[in-house]
Amino acid sequence: MPNTSGPAEVRGLQPDGIDHSPRATAVLSYFVNRLTVAVLVAITVSIFAFSLLRLSGDLAAELAGDDATAAEIAEVAKSYGLDRPFHIQYLDWAGSALQGDLGVSIFSNEPVFDVITQALPVTLQLATYSLILSIVIAIPLGVLAAVKQNTWFDRGALVFAVSGQAIPNFWLGLMFILLFGVMLGWLPISGQDSWVHFILPTLTIGLSAMPVKMRLTRAGMIEVLQSDYIRTARAKGLNPNIVLFKHALRNAVLPVVSVTMVTFGRLLGGTVVVESIFALNGLGFEALQAITRQDFPVVQSVVAFVAFVYIGLTLLSDLINAQLDPRIRLS
Amino acid sequence: MATDQTSTAAAAATAASDTDPFHVEPPTPWQLMGRRAGAHMGFWIGGTFVLICALVAIFAPVIAPFDPLAQDLTRRLVPPVWDEKGTWTHPFGTDKFGRDYLSRLIHGGQISLGIGFLSALIAAVIGSILGMMGGYFGGRVDAVVMYLVNAKLSLPGLLVSLALVAVFGGSFIVLVLVLAFLFWDNYAVALRSVTMQIRAQDFVAAAEAIGASRRRIILSEILPNLMNQVIVILTLEIALAILIEATLSFLGLGIKPPTPSWGVLVAEGREQMFFNPYLITIPGVTIFLVAIAINMMGDGIRDITAPEGRN
């Protein structure tokens, strides 16, 4: 007898119960499942973010400085509430955070909420511009590379992509400053007053975010272009460009869309270097400064905030994908 | 009766291959890999460059012409040899303290490559174990592994590393561990799904049927089939780890100056970059070339060991 059932059944694994339930239940259980995991992960990550600067063992001693006496350390601990048990401190912070109160910066006495809301627009602009730039370059390049597979153009595009992944971000930024800011004098090299100030930072991040999307587009297009429906579309004499961009790209570009959403979440905490090079007061730069100053209320809230946005975006992207492609939620 | 038929058929087959003048033995998998390796330019170029860099880094004290920390204030900011005022004594010039830049670059390579390699290796061990456990045992174990991966993925990696280095100090060991923590998840995700596929194959079922222990199955049936994946991810992660180490050191939360690492060199050169651009171009181009060579090598290993995974 041919063994079509496969070794999974031989081992007596539980059959997947979802397969047999009605579609609606499957969708609902997938959503509930995904949501539960997201909430659990969010709680874990917030505990991690909270403990980050406390990992040295004694945050109060660090804050008080090297030559502080025990009494001074105790005073620092008391004034910041660091003398309470860890879980009380955490619950206190998390409880207030849920009501929108993230505490105050110990450096500037500014509410952490304000620090975040002031820095966020800068980083959001930077992330949005960079992603748009990376998509505008990556998709046409990926499509062309797939159409002209294994030609000099394809190889050139691959070299471009590999280079983009291998250039250190901070160094590329400095090179842009030297070239466009100092030697040519075309563009401002620091500040955030107008859109012109965002050109060089956008170029720096956009070029490093581009290669992954280009490779995904190329791989997706190569696969789609071999499929039957494309052959049919071509055979019935449709305009090749319509086949390429309307029929093929639409399917090939799905992974690029979800990667873009994930990259957006990544960039909120990942633009530190570029922000510090171009003197942009974004979220990353604020976090970097807070880290060097041991400003723990700012650090824990920014890290948790960025993580929460990421969790939300991936959840959203998963749910959208599951809605679009039934194979995902049933597997 | 049935045995008769099979043995006759087998005999006929042997006879056919003995007498058939056109019969060619199909190449073994190793021979196929050898052929693909021979034809893969990227693998050879990248691999050779990486090998040279690794040797230079390992033998840095022997190769470097000067002590990387020795200051000579009479020879400050000597330009590199391609500049009119450059000399062959200092091919890459000197920095603002008169330290020989080539020597700092070579010793910096020891630290940058060392951190990159060790952290990617530790990440590979942690991530592979988790991924294999999740993929092999499935169920709750898998749920825990995926939960850890999800938690790790949602943390802003660069900010967390910066904070960890700020707390524990910028020593070699701390950076290796922080970067290992940053990179283990890729192995876990990739190996989990491959382990699931392999686990469903007949040779694993056969091993289970003859009563092999789980340890034996994981170590000698599944692991060998994952090694090429691990090596491919490892090479690509080494390149990433080198870039992140340079980033951390550049931001001042990595290797502490005066100890050279490539990121430290760019960071130190930054204040002089408008007047002496070579101070940032030299370490920057070095990082770029090494990262590109490692990527070429990694892509090459993937094409050679698993050509179907190519994209």
XYZ file of C-alpha atoms in Angstrom:
642
model
C 0.000 0.000 0.000
C 1.437 3.378 -0.897
C 2.141 5.407 2.208
C 0.260 8.552 1.294
C -0.760 9.472 4.816
C 2.853 10.286 5.725
C 4.813 9.683 8.890
C 2.945 12.359 10.820
C -0.022 9.999 11.131
C 2.291 7.057 11.820
C 3.508 8.859 14.914
C -0.051 9.429 16.025
C 0.003 13.239 16.070
C -3.224 14.983 16.903
C -5.135 15.771 13.725
C -5.528 19.491 13.221
C -8.964 20.186 14.620
C -9.307 23.545 12.858
C -9.469 21.909 9.429
C -12.859 20.427 10.166
C -14.534 23.369 11.815
C -16.581 25.903 9.866
C -14.714 28.750 8.259
C -16.012 31.410 10.618
C -14.808 29.577 13.701
C -11.413 29.116 12.121
C -11.039 32.806 11.395
C -12.182 33.755 14.871
C -9.917 31.266 16.626
C -6.954 32.440 14.552
C -7.635 36.052 15.542
C -8.133 35.239 19.227
C -5.015 33.110 19.245
C -2.901 35.769 17.586
C -4.266 38.454 19.913
C -3.528 36.417 23.054
C 0.059 35.881 21.974
C 0.411 39.599 21.212
C -0.824 40.573 24.679
C 1.488 38.066 26.398
C 4.436 39.283 24.358
C 3.545 42.899 25.168
C 3.575 42.161 28.907
C 6.910 40.330 28.691
C 8.487 43.065 26.638
C 7.290 45.780 29.020
C 8.877 43.919 31.947
C 12.093 43.635 29.959
C 12.051 47.332 29.025
C 11.424 48.185 32.670
C 14.345 46.099 33.944
C 16.783 47.216 31.235
C 18.634 49.941 33.176
C 18.064 48.114 36.472
C 20.098 45.099 35.322
C 23.276 46.518 36.844
C 21.806 45.579 40.229
C 21.735 48.971 41.875
C 20.374 51.784 39.745
C 20.352 54.224 42.673
C 24.098 53.777 43.210
C 24.704 54.410 39.491
C 22.586 57.556 39.588
C 24.228 58.871 42.753
C 27.663 58.664 41.162
C 30.948 56.978 41.984
C 31.862 58.801 45.177
C 28.439 58.883 46.799
C 28.042 57.759 50.392
C 25.603 55.044 51.403
C 23.300 57.676 52.873
C 23.257 59.633 49.593
C 22.511 56.483 47.642
C 19.658 55.662 50.006
C 18.301 59.171 49.522
C 18.431 58.887 45.732
C 16.726 55.514 45.927
C 13.984 56.929 48.130
C 13.344 60.019 46.013
C 12.902 57.965 42.823
C 11.014 55.191 44.581
C 13.797 52.736 43.791
C 13.793 51.413 47.367
C 10.527 49.564 46.806
C 10.401 45.923 45.674
C 10.890 45.433 41.931
C 7.396 44.136 41.214
C 5.763 47.041 43.081
C 7.816 49.511 41.034
C 6.854 47.726 37.825
C 3.142 47.530 38.617
C 3.155 51.173 39.663
C 4.778 52.202 36.347
C 2.600 49.923 34.228
C -0.567 51.027 36.017
C 0.166 54.725 35.514
C 1.275 54.081 31.938
C -2.095 52.546 31.132
C -3.660 55.816 32.260
C -1.289 57.812 30.059
C 1.142 58.819 32.806
C 4.677 57.663 31.980
C 6.440 59.537 34.775
C 8.905 62.389 34.424
C 12.427 62.510 33.033
C 14.943 62.660 35.884
C 17.165 64.838 33.704
C 14.778 67.546 32.502
C 11.770 66.952 34.792
C 9.646 66.964 31.652
C 6.832 64.397 31.495
C 8.029 61.374 29.505
C 4.779 61.471 27.554
C 5.712 64.931 26.243
C 9.251 63.798 25.423
C 7.813 61.031 23.258
C 5.127 63.122 21.568
C 7.640 65.848 20.734
C 10.222 63.471 19.299
C 7.827 61.139 17.522
C 6.844 63.368 14.559
C 10.489 63.762 13.521
C 11.082 60.010 13.524
C 7.722 59.355 11.865
C 8.565 61.753 9.037
C 11.997 60.229 8.605
C 10.628 56.676 8.610
C 7.829 57.506 6.174
C 10.039 59.355 3.673
C 12.686 56.624 3.833
C 10.185 53.843 3.269
C 8.615 55.657 0.329
C 12.044 56.209 -1.187
C 13.048 52.576 -0.646
C 9.820 51.309 -2.263
C 10.061 53.691 -5.206
C 13.535 52.349 -5.971
C 13.070 48.730 -4.935
C 9.917 47.752 -6.820
C 10.797 48.921 -10.354
C 14.329 47.624 -9.899
C 13.075 44.262 -8.640
C 10.552 43.931 -11.480
C 13.161 44.784 -14.117
C 15.707 42.430 -12.564
C 13.125 39.624 -12.658
C 12.139 40.325 -16.259
C 15.762 40.508 -17.345
C 16.765 37.593 -15.140
C 20.451 36.586 -15.402
C 21.396 39.501 -17.633
C 23.937 42.195 -16.800
C 21.100 44.352 -15.493
C 20.009 41.649 -13.047
C 23.562 41.167 -11.816
C 24.056 44.896 -11.501
C 20.894 45.197 -9.437
C 22.122 42.378 -7.194
C 25.475 44.088 -6.666
C 23.594 47.291 -5.833
C 21.458 45.401 -3.306
C 24.376 43.624 -1.654
C 26.283 46.917 -1.435
C 23.290 48.597 0.157
C 23.223 45.920 2.834
C 26.958 46.084 3.467
C 27.429 49.845 3.829
C 27.446 50.939 7.456
C 24.554 53.361 7.884
C 26.460 55.904 9.938
C 29.324 55.933 7.488
C 27.073 56.474 4.482
C 25.514 59.404 6.352
C 28.932 60.932 7.004
C 29.880 60.467 3.342
C 26.693 62.243 2.239
C 27.555 65.086 4.615
C 31.029 65.340 3.124
C 29.824 65.138 -0.475
C 26.540 67.059 -0.603
C 26.967 69.224 2.467
C 30.599 70.254 2.437
C 32.132 69.672 -0.997
C 29.117 70.564 -3.133
C 27.332 72.631 -0.508
C 23.900 71.708 -1.877
C 22.112 70.497 1.226
C 21.946 71.282 4.936
C 23.719 68.711 7.083
C 21.943 69.156 10.389
C 18.664 70.276 11.871
C 15.007 69.567 11.183
C 13.498 72.909 10.220
C 12.252 72.092 6.717
C 11.848 69.176 4.345
C 15.218 69.974 2.799
C 16.856 68.933 6.056
C 15.312 65.504 5.689
C 16.798 64.760 2.259
C 20.164 63.383 3.379
C 18.828 61.388 6.362
C 16.083 59.969 4.128
C 18.609 58.991 1.473
C 20.794 57.290 4.096
C 18.003 55.177 5.589
C 16.143 54.633 2.332
C 19.192 53.126 0.640
C 19.729 50.662 3.465
C 16.039 49.698 3.639
C 15.851 49.136 -0.122
C 17.813 45.893 -0.791
C 15.505 43.522 1.100
C 12.455 44.833 -0.762
C 14.204 44.648 -4.096
C 15.215 41.044 -3.535
C 11.702 40.139 -2.383
C 10.131 41.814 -5.415
C 12.539 40.072 -7.761
C 12.029 36.643 -6.182
C 8.246 37.099 -6.113
C 8.110 38.270 -9.730
C 10.264 35.391 -10.972
C 7.907 32.939 -9.288
C 4.712 34.635 -10.472
C 5.940 35.078 -14.050
C 6.266 31.303 -14.370
C 2.692 30.658 -13.281
C -0.107 29.505 -15.557
C -2.313 32.558 -15.277
C 0.453 34.804 -16.550
C 1.049 32.489 -19.474
C -2.671 32.582 -20.222
C -2.749 36.370 -19.995
C 0.159 36.587 -22.408
C -1.246 33.925 -24.725
C -4.462 35.835 -25.204
C -2.396 38.755 -26.415
C -2.669 41.228 -23.554
C -0.333 44.188 -23.508
C 2.883 42.839 -21.897
C 3.153 45.860 -19.608
C -0.367 45.337 -18.307
C 0.425 41.678 -17.643
C 3.600 42.675 -15.849
C 2.388 45.486 -13.666
C -1.280 44.692 -13.209
C -1.428 40.918 -13.123
C 1.990 39.807 -11.942
C 3.127 42.608 -9.649
C -0.081 42.569 -7.633
C 0.669 39.067 -6.395
C 4.412 39.385 -6.225
C 4.269 42.475 -4.080
C 2.344 41.006 -1.113
C 5.444 40.036 0.909
C 6.915 43.464 0.212
C 3.851 45.072 1.798
C 4.191 43.099 5.016
C 7.954 43.650 5.148
C 7.336 47.372 4.751
C 4.986 47.424 7.734
C 7.502 45.531 9.840
C 10.344 47.805 8.719
C 8.270 50.808 9.739
C 8.018 49.413 13.259
C 11.743 48.668 13.226
C 12.648 52.180 12.107
C 10.910 53.865 15.059
C 13.714 52.622 17.285
C 16.275 52.067 14.578
C 17.022 55.539 13.298
C 19.274 56.347 16.277
C 22.486 56.642 14.316
C 21.125 58.709 11.477
C 19.305 61.003 13.903
C 22.471 61.550 15.897
C 24.578 62.221 12.789
C 22.144 64.721 11.279
C 21.161 66.263 14.627
C 17.491 65.334 14.390
C 15.682 65.324 17.733
C 13.777 62.140 17.042
C 12.806 59.231 19.237
C 16.084 57.380 18.716
C 18.205 60.386 19.571
C 16.143 61.076 22.712
C 16.549 57.437 23.729
C 20.291 57.508 23.108
C 20.688 60.607 25.253
C 18.493 59.129 27.969
C 20.587 55.948 27.934
C 23.859 57.822 28.371
C 22.293 59.875 31.192
C 20.746 56.821 32.883
C 17.409 58.602 32.586
C 15.499 55.404 33.319
C 11.917 56.736 33.138
C 12.531 57.860 29.544
C 14.439 54.728 28.506
C 11.905 52.228 29.794
C 8.950 54.072 28.284
C 10.532 54.677 24.881
C 11.679 51.051 24.563
C 8.260 49.770 25.624
C 6.493 52.241 23.327
C 8.518 51.255 20.257
C 7.995 47.571 21.064
C 4.235 48.078 21.437
C 3.985 49.842 18.086
C 5.916 46.973 16.520
C 3.646 44.379 18.135
C 0.586 46.276 16.905
C 1.921 46.574 13.354
C 2.881 42.906 13.050
C -0.477 41.887 14.489
C -2.225 44.093 11.955
C -0.074 42.800 9.113
C -0.734 39.171 10.133
C -4.473 39.746 10.320
C -4.538 41.486 6.941
C -2.529 38.655 5.401
C -4.783 36.046 6.968
C -7.783 37.879 5.580
C -6.237 37.996 2.112
C -4.778 34.506 2.055
C -6.836 31.753 3.716
C -3.900 29.325 3.620
C -2.179 31.295 6.399
C -4.928 31.141 8.989
C -5.666 27.486 8.319
C -2.100 26.259 8.627
C 8.348 -16.261 -6.699
C 8.470 -12.578 -5.820
C 12.088 -12.829 -4.629
C 12.997 -14.595 -7.848
C 11.627 -11.747 -9.883
C 13.453 -9.031 -7.922
C 16.779 -10.819 -8.033
C 16.428 -11.361 -11.766
C 15.572 -7.717 -12.248
C 18.569 -6.664 -10.162
C 20.869 -8.943 -12.101
C 19.548 -7.543 -15.355
C 20.191 -4.021 -14.150
C 23.788 -4.812 -13.191
C 24.346 -6.529 -16.496
C 22.950 -3.497 -18.319
C 25.288 -1.065 -16.537
C 28.276 -3.370 -17.140
C 27.688 -3.809 -20.827
C 26.028 -0.528 -21.792
C 28.834 1.575 -23.309
C 26.799 4.744 -22.887
C 26.162 4.230 -19.183
C 27.547 7.089 -17.072
C 27.566 6.984 -13.287
C 25.463 9.926 -12.038
C 27.568 12.384 -10.035
C 27.383 12.085 -6.254
C 26.012 15.054 -4.276
C 29.548 15.933 -3.212
C 30.752 15.990 -6.802
C 27.816 18.228 -7.732
C 28.698 20.602 -4.902
C 32.307 20.599 -6.044
C 31.249 21.548 -9.577
C 28.995 24.346 -8.348
C 31.753 25.614 -6.041
C 34.277 25.631 -8.856
C 32.029 27.749 -11.041
C 31.001 30.208 -8.329
C 33.076 33.368 -8.719
C 31.437 35.232 -5.843
C 32.265 32.444 -3.409
C 35.944 32.432 -4.364
C 36.410 36.205 -4.442
C 34.489 36.756 -1.195
C 35.986 33.737 0.531
C 39.562 34.643 -0.361
C 39.114 38.201 0.854
C 37.530 37.023 4.119
C 40.314 34.493 4.644
C 43.015 37.126 4.122
C 41.273 39.518 6.540
C 40.883 36.765 9.134
C 44.572 35.845 8.890
C 45.649 39.481 9.126
C 43.406 39.928 12.187
C 44.671 36.769 13.901
C 48.313 37.680 13.336
C 47.758 41.407 13.936
C 50.628 41.860 16.433
C 53.064 40.294 13.954
C 51.788 42.086 10.850
C 51.038 45.583 12.165
C 54.105 47.801 11.627
C 53.540 49.887 14.784
C 51.979 49.652 18.231
C 48.336 50.733 17.643
C 48.296 52.700 20.909
C 51.746 54.327 20.654
C 51.357 58.097 20.275
C 53.925 60.227 18.470
C 52.951 63.891 18.674
C 55.667 64.875 16.208
C 53.914 62.849 13.511
C 50.294 63.923 13.914
C 47.834 63.646 11.009
C 50.348 62.440 8.433
C 48.251 61.914 5.267
C 48.051 58.495 3.604
C 50.508 57.409 0.932
C 48.303 58.377 -2.051
C 48.401 61.981 -0.857
C 51.333 64.146 -2.047
C 52.685 64.489 1.476
C 52.180 60.827 2.353
C 54.999 58.429 3.161
C 55.376 54.663 2.952
C 56.292 54.625 6.654
C 52.602 55.231 7.363
C 50.727 53.891 4.295
C 47.339 54.922 5.739
C 48.720 57.967 7.528
C 48.445 58.734 11.237
C 45.623 60.034 13.427
C 45.528 63.170 15.570
C 47.707 61.527 18.230
C 50.280 60.391 15.688
C 49.228 56.734 15.951
C 49.878 54.676 12.808
C 46.482 54.269 11.135
C 47.285 51.006 9.353
C 48.258 49.413 12.663
C 45.080 50.671 14.292
C 43.054 49.329 11.377
C 44.701 45.896 11.634
C 44.275 45.676 15.406
C 40.767 47.078 15.058
C 40.072 44.240 12.637
C 41.043 41.759 15.320
C 38.414 43.222 17.633
C 35.675 43.866 15.057
C 36.027 40.501 13.314
C 36.464 38.734 16.649
C 33.270 40.225 18.055
C 31.403 39.559 14.815
C 32.470 35.938 14.604
C 32.078 35.006 18.274
C 28.705 36.701 18.708
C 27.295 35.098 15.558
C 28.622 31.727 16.749
C 27.027 31.991 20.201
C 23.797 33.207 18.604
C 23.949 30.204 16.256
C 24.223 27.760 19.171
C 21.382 29.331 21.172
C 19.115 29.916 18.183
C 19.707 26.491 16.646
C 18.945 24.659 19.881
C 15.713 26.612 20.362
C 14.687 26.255 16.719
C 15.360 22.520 16.659
C 13.487 21.983 19.901
C 10.488 23.924 18.645
C 10.483 22.170 15.307
C 11.057 18.680 16.699
C 8.814 18.601 19.744
C 6.095 20.919 18.420
C 3.122 21.634 20.682
C 3.909 23.512 23.879
C 7.665 23.552 23.403
C 7.120 25.138 19.998
C 4.679 27.652 21.458
C 7.298 28.716 24.038
C 9.996 29.035 21.377
C 7.763 31.122 19.111
C 6.758 33.263 22.069
C 10.430 33.956 22.872
C 11.115 34.760 19.213
C 8.147 37.127 19.084
C 9.218 38.894 22.257
C 12.759 39.248 20.956
C 11.556 40.544 17.571
C 9.355 43.220 19.079
C 12.175 44.743 21.125
C 14.014 47.617 19.426
C 17.341 45.821 19.033
C 19.660 48.778 18.679
C 18.204 50.659 21.663
C 18.316 47.541 23.839
C 21.951 46.883 22.892
C 22.884 50.489 23.602
C 21.233 50.279 27.021
C 22.862 46.927 27.834
C 26.315 48.230 26.902
C 25.661 51.364 28.951
C 24.801 49.194 31.972
C 27.492 46.514 31.656
C 30.292 48.544 30.059
C 31.857 48.336 26.608
C 34.179 45.360 26.999
C 34.852 42.701 24.355
C 32.895 40.033 26.265
C 29.893 42.291 26.908
C 29.681 43.211 23.210
C 29.910 39.580 22.139
C 27.082 38.617 24.494
C 24.899 41.621 23.652
C 25.217 40.973 19.919
C 24.581 37.256 20.434
C 21.381 38.228 22.223
C 20.522 40.454 19.276
C 20.941 37.792 16.587
C 19.788 34.373 17.849
C 16.223 34.648 16.542
C 17.065 34.237 12.836
C 18.512 30.776 13.456
C 15.535 29.817 15.611
C 12.973 30.829 12.982
C 14.790 29.211 10.049
C 15.766 25.979 11.798
C 12.345 25.531 13.357
C 10.632 25.268 9.987
C 13.374 23.135 8.414
C 13.319 20.784 11.413
C 9.565 20.426 10.986
C 10.046 19.392 7.358
C 12.851 16.959 8.147
C 10.972 15.478 11.100
C 8.182 14.428 8.754
C 10.543 12.458 6.514
C 10.836 8.700 6.439
C 14.390 8.351 7.695
C 13.411 10.019 10.970
C 10.415 7.724 11.287
C 12.755 4.794 10.597
C 15.140 5.903 13.329
C 12.220 6.189 15.720
C 10.968 2.779 14.694
C 14.255 1.077 15.616
C 14.032 2.754 19.015
C 16.680 5.472 18.679
C 16.656 7.973 21.548
C 15.444 11.520 20.953
C 18.938 12.796 21.615
C 20.338 10.500 18.969
C 17.652 11.453 16.467
C 18.190 15.164 16.981
C 21.975 14.992 16.976
C 22.685 12.440 14.283
C 19.570 12.397 12.082
C 18.338 15.991 12.087
C 21.332 18.195 12.928
C 23.530 17.111 9.978
C 20.728 18.122 7.624
C 20.597 21.585 9.158
C 24.290 22.378 9.133
C 24.328 24.072 5.725
C 21.474 26.363 6.793
C 23.310 27.226 10.011
C 26.517 28.024 8.128
C 24.704 30.235 5.601
C 22.921 32.211 8.321
C 26.144 32.348 10.346
C 28.141 34.015 7.580
C 25.441 36.592 6.878
C 25.046 37.316 10.599
C 28.788 37.820 11.035
C 28.564 40.645 8.506
C 25.572 42.137 10.339
C 27.264 41.786 13.733
C 30.332 43.614 12.428
C 28.107 46.452 11.189
C 26.229 46.674 14.509
C 29.438 46.558 16.563
C 30.762 49.419 14.454
C 27.491 51.296 14.992
C 27.580 50.854 18.770
C 31.231 51.855 18.987
C 30.542 54.815 16.712
C 27.806 56.014 19.076
C 30.238 55.747 21.987
C 28.503 52.753 23.553
C 30.764 50.006 22.289
C 34.476 49.336 22.471
C 36.077 52.062 24.563
C 38.817 54.178 22.956
C 41.826 54.125 22.773
C 41.339 50.420 21.997
C 40.748 50.384 18.257
C 37.734 48.808 16.585
C 36.545 49.854 13.154
C 33.603 51.721 14.657
C 35.898 53.489 17.116
C 38.115 54.594 14.206
C 35.156 56.160 12.365
C 33.961 57.797 15.587
C 37.427 59.247 16.307
C 37.883 60.330 12.713
C 34.513 62.085 12.652
C 35.694 65.259 14.408
C 38.480 65.584 11.823
C 36.489 64.489 8.800
C 36.124 67.869 7.117
C 39.889 68.391 7.075
C 41.169 64.828 6.937
C 38.469 62.722 5.267
C 40.806 59.704 5.023
C 40.289 59.135 8.751
C 36.711 58.031 8.075
C 36.982 56.801 4.488
C 39.632 54.175 5.298
C 37.798 52.375 8.150
C 34.438 52.866 6.404
C 35.596 51.316 3.148
C 37.190 48.483 5.141
C 33.920 47.683 6.928
C 32.070 47.886 3.611
C 34.481 45.581 1.764
C 34.561 43.023 4.548
C 30.766 43.016 4.869
C 30.364 42.625 1.101
C 32.941 39.821 0.962
C 31.233 37.950 3.807
C 27.865 38.374 2.065
C 29.305 37.079 -1.219
C 30.762 34.102 0.615
C 27.486 33.405 2.410
C 25.431 33.655 -0.785
C 28.010 31.398 -2.416
C 27.744 28.750 0.306
C 23.961 28.816 -0.080
C 24.105 28.458 -3.866
C 26.629 25.629 -3.573
C 25.024 23.586 -0.798
C 21.357 24.250 -1.605
C 20.910 25.678 -5.102
C 17.138 25.342 -4.833
C 17.137 27.992 -2.074
C 18.505 30.603 -4.454
C 16.566 33.778 -5.115
